[in-house]
Amino acid sequence: MSEIIGLIGGMSWESTATYYKAINEIVRARRGGLASAEILLHSVDFESIVALQKAGDWDGAADRLADIGRRLAGAGAGCVLICTNTMHLVADRVAAALDVPLIHIVDVTGAALVAAGRRRPLLLATRYTMEHGFYLDRLKARFPLDPIVPDAADRGRIHDVIFDELCCGTVRAASRAAYVEIIEKGRAAGADSVILGCTEIGLLIGQEHSALPIYDSTLLHAAAAVAFAEGDAGLASAA
């Protein structure tokens, strides 16, 4: 009997839809037939979360997500995922409030990079994720990795595309070209791989757009959720 997967989603719903689809596709591929995942999803009003981000009210954001996580666990979820990289800034606070594991997106991504022999990934993400220490520090503390980020101007370009376009369901060829250019700069600076460290970026670029190996945190996180739910504890990393 599989565990129920609890998803804290809606940040944005565009990428939460990817989580739902990917988790169910993995379960069907593993079990065949009409098999699908048992999922509990709480999808937030993203506007309210963005307001907390802009205000720097990370305590308020942590309280909000922790409350949702407790509700999911209380409804039967055997694990919880925060379906966004940025809000893993408060993941430790959320994990501490739960009596079930929180599957951490940074740990899952770092493990995949190390398993593939990567050492110097280029992180593409929101400004919050690229500039706050929670993501890079955890990668470096837990794995033999030396991640890099784009320069300040390119961090701004990446962030604006995420919030102004991808979170609104808009995919533009010009923005894809800009991301490809940023990846090329990273490769010239010594990057050996790319982390899609925002759950929407996979809507814009994939392996076919990059000369460097791509590690899509959304898909890795979804796979880890299934591994945990189906008892493959070694394949899932939980806080």
Short mmCIF file of N, CA and C in Angstrom, two decimals, residues 64-150:
data_model
loop_
_atom_site.label_atom_id
_atom_site.label_comp_id
_atom_site.label_asym_id
_atom_site.label_seq_id
_atom_site.Cartn_x
_atom_site.Cartn_y
_atom_site.Cartn_z
N ARG A 64 2.38 30.05 7.53
CA ARG A 64 1.32 29.67 6.58
C ARG A 64 1.56 28.26 6.02
N LEU A 65 2.78 28.01 5.57
CA LEU A 65 3.06 26.70 4.98
C LEU A 65 3.08 25.60 6.02
N ALA A 66 3.55 25.91 7.22
CA ALA A 66 3.55 24.91 8.29
C ALA A 66 2.13 24.49 8.64
N ASP A 67 1.23 25.47 8.68
CA ASP A 67 -0.17 25.16 8.97
C ASP A 67 -0.76 24.25 7.90
N ILE A 68 -0.44 24.55 6.65
CA ILE A 68 -0.94 23.71 5.55
C ILE A 68 -0.35 22.31 5.65
N GLY A 69 0.96 22.23 5.92
CA GLY A 69 1.59 20.92 6.06
C GLY A 69 0.96 20.07 7.14
N ARG A 70 0.67 20.71 8.28
CA ARG A 70 0.01 19.97 9.38
C ARG A 70 -1.36 19.47 8.95
N ARG A 71 -2.09 20.28 8.20
CA ARG A 71 -3.41 19.85 7.74
C ARG A 71 -3.30 18.67 6.78
N LEU A 72 -2.31 18.70 5.90
CA LEU A 72 -2.13 17.58 4.97
C LEU A 72 -1.78 16.31 5.74
N ALA A 73 -0.87 16.43 6.70
CA ALA A 73 -0.51 15.26 7.50
C ALA A 73 -1.70 14.75 8.29
N GLY A 74 -2.47 15.68 8.83
CA GLY A 74 -3.65 15.29 9.59
C GLY A 74 -4.70 14.60 8.75
N ALA A 75 -4.71 14.91 7.44
CA ALA A 75 -5.66 14.29 6.53
C ALA A 75 -5.17 12.96 5.98
N GLY A 76 -3.94 12.57 6.36
CA GLY A 76 -3.45 11.26 5.97
C GLY A 76 -2.21 11.23 5.12
N ALA A 77 -1.64 12.38 4.77
CA ALA A 77 -0.42 12.38 3.96
C ALA A 77 0.73 11.75 4.74
N GLY A 78 1.48 10.88 4.08
CA GLY A 78 2.62 10.23 4.71
C GLY A 78 3.91 10.97 4.51
N CYS A 79 3.90 11.96 3.63
CA CYS A 79 5.03 12.85 3.41
C CYS A 79 4.48 14.15 2.85
N VAL A 80 5.30 15.19 2.90
CA VAL A 80 4.88 16.50 2.40
C VAL A 80 5.96 17.07 1.50
N LEU A 81 5.54 17.69 0.41
CA LEU A 81 6.45 18.41 -0.48
C LEU A 81 6.00 19.86 -0.58
N ILE A 82 6.94 20.78 -0.51
CA ILE A 82 6.69 22.18 -0.85
C ILE A 82 7.02 22.31 -2.33
N CYS A 83 6.00 22.57 -3.15
CA CYS A 83 6.16 22.50 -4.61
C CYS A 83 6.69 23.81 -5.20
N THR A 84 7.81 24.25 -4.65
CA THR A 84 8.50 25.45 -5.12
C THR A 84 9.88 25.46 -4.48
N ASN A 85 10.89 25.85 -5.25
CA ASN A 85 12.23 25.97 -4.68
C ASN A 85 12.33 27.14 -3.71
N THR A 86 11.81 28.29 -4.12
CA THR A 86 11.97 29.50 -3.32
C THR A 86 11.47 29.33 -1.91
N MET A 87 10.31 28.70 -1.74
CA MET A 87 9.75 28.59 -0.41
C MET A 87 10.44 27.54 0.45
N HIS A 88 11.47 26.88 -0.11
CA HIS A 88 12.31 26.05 0.75
C HIS A 88 13.19 26.93 1.65
N LEU A 89 13.15 28.22 1.45
CA LEU A 89 13.78 29.13 2.40
C LEU A 89 13.23 28.91 3.81
N VAL A 90 11.97 28.48 3.88
CA VAL A 90 11.34 28.23 5.19
C VAL A 90 11.13 26.74 5.44
N ALA A 91 11.78 25.89 4.67
CA ALA A 91 11.54 24.44 4.76
C ALA A 91 11.87 23.88 6.13
N ASP A 92 12.93 24.35 6.76
CA ASP A 92 13.29 23.81 8.08
C ASP A 92 12.19 24.10 9.10
N ARG A 93 11.61 25.30 9.01
CA ARG A 93 10.53 25.65 9.93
C ARG A 93 9.31 24.76 9.67
N VAL A 94 9.01 24.52 8.41
CA VAL A 94 7.86 23.68 8.07
C VAL A 94 8.11 22.25 8.52
N ALA A 95 9.30 21.73 8.24
CA ALA A 95 9.63 20.35 8.63
C ALA A 95 9.51 20.16 10.13
N ALA A 96 9.93 21.16 10.90
CA ALA A 96 9.89 21.05 12.36
C ALA A 96 8.46 21.00 12.90
N ALA A 97 7.51 21.50 12.09
CA ALA A 97 6.12 21.53 12.53
C ALA A 97 5.37 20.24 12.20
N LEU A 98 6.01 19.34 11.45
CA LEU A 98 5.33 18.15 10.95
C LEU A 98 5.74 16.90 11.71
N ASP A 99 4.85 15.92 11.74
CA ASP A 99 5.19 14.62 12.29
C ASP A 99 5.34 13.58 11.18
N VAL A 100 5.44 14.06 9.93
CA VAL A 100 5.76 13.21 8.78
C VAL A 100 6.93 13.86 8.06
N PRO A 101 7.67 13.12 7.23
CA PRO A 101 8.83 13.70 6.56
C PRO A 101 8.46 14.77 5.54
N LEU A 102 9.29 15.81 5.48
CA LEU A 102 9.25 16.79 4.40
C LEU A 102 10.34 16.40 3.41
N ILE A 103 9.99 16.12 2.19
CA ILE A 103 10.99 15.76 1.17
C ILE A 103 11.57 17.05 0.61
N HIS A 104 12.86 17.26 0.82
CA HIS A 104 13.52 18.54 0.55
C HIS A 104 14.07 18.59 -0.87
N ILE A 105 13.68 19.59 -1.62
CA ILE A 105 14.04 19.67 -3.03
C ILE A 105 15.54 19.85 -3.24
N VAL A 106 16.22 20.55 -2.34
CA VAL A 106 17.66 20.75 -2.48
C VAL A 106 18.40 19.43 -2.30
N ASP A 107 17.99 18.64 -1.33
CA ASP A 107 18.66 17.36 -1.09
C ASP A 107 18.47 16.40 -2.26
N VAL A 108 17.28 16.38 -2.79
CA VAL A 108 16.99 15.51 -3.94
C VAL A 108 17.84 15.92 -5.14
N THR A 109 17.92 17.22 -5.39
CA THR A 109 18.68 17.72 -6.53
C THR A 109 20.17 17.49 -6.34
N GLY A 110 20.68 17.78 -5.15
CA GLY A 110 22.09 17.56 -4.88
C GLY A 110 22.49 16.10 -5.04
N ALA A 111 21.64 15.20 -4.56
CA ALA A 111 21.94 13.77 -4.68
C ALA A 111 22.01 13.34 -6.14
N ALA A 112 21.13 13.88 -6.97
CA ALA A 112 21.14 13.53 -8.40
C ALA A 112 22.42 14.04 -9.08
N LEU A 113 22.84 15.23 -8.72
CA LEU A 113 24.07 15.78 -9.30
C LEU A 113 25.28 14.94 -8.92
N VAL A 114 25.39 14.59 -7.65
CA VAL A 114 26.54 13.81 -7.19
C VAL A 114 26.53 12.42 -7.81
N ALA A 115 25.35 11.82 -7.91
CA ALA A 115 25.25 10.48 -8.51
C ALA A 115 25.72 10.47 -9.95
N ALA A 116 25.57 11.61 -10.63
CA ALA A 116 25.98 11.72 -12.03
C ALA A 116 27.41 12.23 -12.18
N GLY A 117 28.09 12.45 -11.07
CA GLY A 117 29.48 12.89 -11.12
C GLY A 117 29.66 14.36 -11.39
N ARG A 118 28.63 15.16 -11.18
CA ARG A 118 28.75 16.61 -11.39
C ARG A 118 29.35 17.26 -10.15
N ARG A 119 30.02 18.38 -10.37
CA ARG A 119 30.65 19.07 -9.25
C ARG A 119 30.37 20.58 -9.24
N ARG A 120 30.15 21.19 -10.39
CA ARG A 120 30.03 22.65 -10.45
C ARG A 120 28.77 23.06 -11.22
N PRO A 121 27.62 22.91 -10.59
CA PRO A 121 26.37 23.25 -11.28
C PRO A 121 26.11 24.75 -11.31
N LEU A 122 25.48 25.19 -12.37
CA LEU A 122 24.98 26.56 -12.50
C LEU A 122 23.54 26.57 -12.03
N LEU A 123 23.24 27.41 -11.05
CA LEU A 123 21.88 27.48 -10.50
C LEU A 123 21.09 28.59 -11.18
N LEU A 124 19.99 28.23 -11.81
CA LEU A 124 19.04 29.19 -12.37
C LEU A 124 17.79 29.15 -11.51
N ALA A 125 17.36 30.30 -11.00
CA ALA A 125 16.25 30.32 -10.06
C ALA A 125 15.77 31.75 -9.85
N THR A 126 14.86 31.94 -8.91
CA THR A 126 14.45 33.29 -8.54
C THR A 126 15.60 33.98 -7.82
N ARG A 127 15.50 35.30 -7.72
CA ARG A 127 16.51 36.04 -6.95
C ARG A 127 16.62 35.50 -5.53
N TYR A 128 15.46 35.21 -4.92
CA TYR A 128 15.45 34.72 -3.54
C TYR A 128 16.31 33.47 -3.42
N THR A 129 16.15 32.56 -4.36
CA THR A 129 16.85 31.29 -4.31
C THR A 129 18.33 31.45 -4.64
N MET A 130 18.64 32.31 -5.61
CA MET A 130 20.04 32.50 -6.00
C MET A 130 20.81 33.35 -5.00
N GLU A 131 20.13 34.25 -4.30
CA GLU A 131 20.84 35.25 -3.48
C GLU A 131 20.75 35.01 -1.98
N HIS A 132 19.73 34.30 -1.50
CA HIS A 132 19.68 33.94 -0.09
C HIS A 132 20.52 32.67 0.11
N GLY A 133 21.04 32.49 1.29
CA GLY A 133 21.97 31.39 1.51
C GLY A 133 21.34 30.01 1.62
N PHE A 134 20.03 29.95 1.78
CA PHE A 134 19.41 28.67 2.12
C PHE A 134 19.67 27.58 1.10
N TYR A 135 19.75 27.92 -0.17
CA TYR A 135 19.87 26.91 -1.23
C TYR A 135 21.34 26.53 -1.45
N LEU A 136 22.16 27.52 -1.76
CA LEU A 136 23.56 27.25 -2.05
C LEU A 136 24.28 26.70 -0.83
N ASP A 137 24.00 27.26 0.34
CA ASP A 137 24.67 26.79 1.55
C ASP A 137 24.33 25.33 1.84
N ARG A 138 23.07 24.96 1.65
CA ARG A 138 22.68 23.56 1.90
C ARG A 138 23.34 22.63 0.89
N LEU A 139 23.39 23.03 -0.37
CA LEU A 139 24.06 22.22 -1.39
C LEU A 139 25.51 21.97 -1.01
N LYS A 140 26.21 23.04 -0.61
CA LYS A 140 27.63 22.93 -0.30
C LYS A 140 27.88 22.18 1.01
N ALA A 141 26.95 22.33 1.95
CA ALA A 141 27.13 21.68 3.25
C ALA A 141 26.89 20.17 3.17
N ARG A 142 25.97 19.76 2.31
CA ARG A 142 25.56 18.35 2.30
C ARG A 142 26.18 17.54 1.18
N PHE A 143 26.76 18.22 0.18
CA PHE A 143 27.28 17.50 -0.98
C PHE A 143 28.62 18.11 -1.41
N PRO A 144 29.46 17.31 -2.08
CA PRO A 144 30.74 17.83 -2.58
C PRO A 144 30.53 18.62 -3.87
N LEU A 145 29.83 19.73 -3.74
CA LEU A 145 29.47 20.54 -4.89
C LEU A 145 29.97 21.97 -4.71
N ASP A 146 30.29 22.62 -5.82
CA ASP A 146 30.72 24.01 -5.82
C ASP A 146 29.83 24.79 -6.80
N PRO A 147 28.58 25.04 -6.41
CA PRO A 147 27.63 25.68 -7.33
C PRO A 147 27.97 27.13 -7.60
N ILE A 148 27.56 27.61 -8.77
CA ILE A 148 27.74 29.01 -9.14
C ILE A 148 26.39 29.58 -9.59
N VAL A 149 26.29 30.91 -9.56
CA VAL A 149 25.09 31.59 -10.03
C VAL A 149 25.49 32.62 -11.09
N PRO A 150 24.55 33.03 -11.94
CA PRO A 150 24.84 34.08 -12.92
C PRO A 150 25.15 35.41 -12.23
#
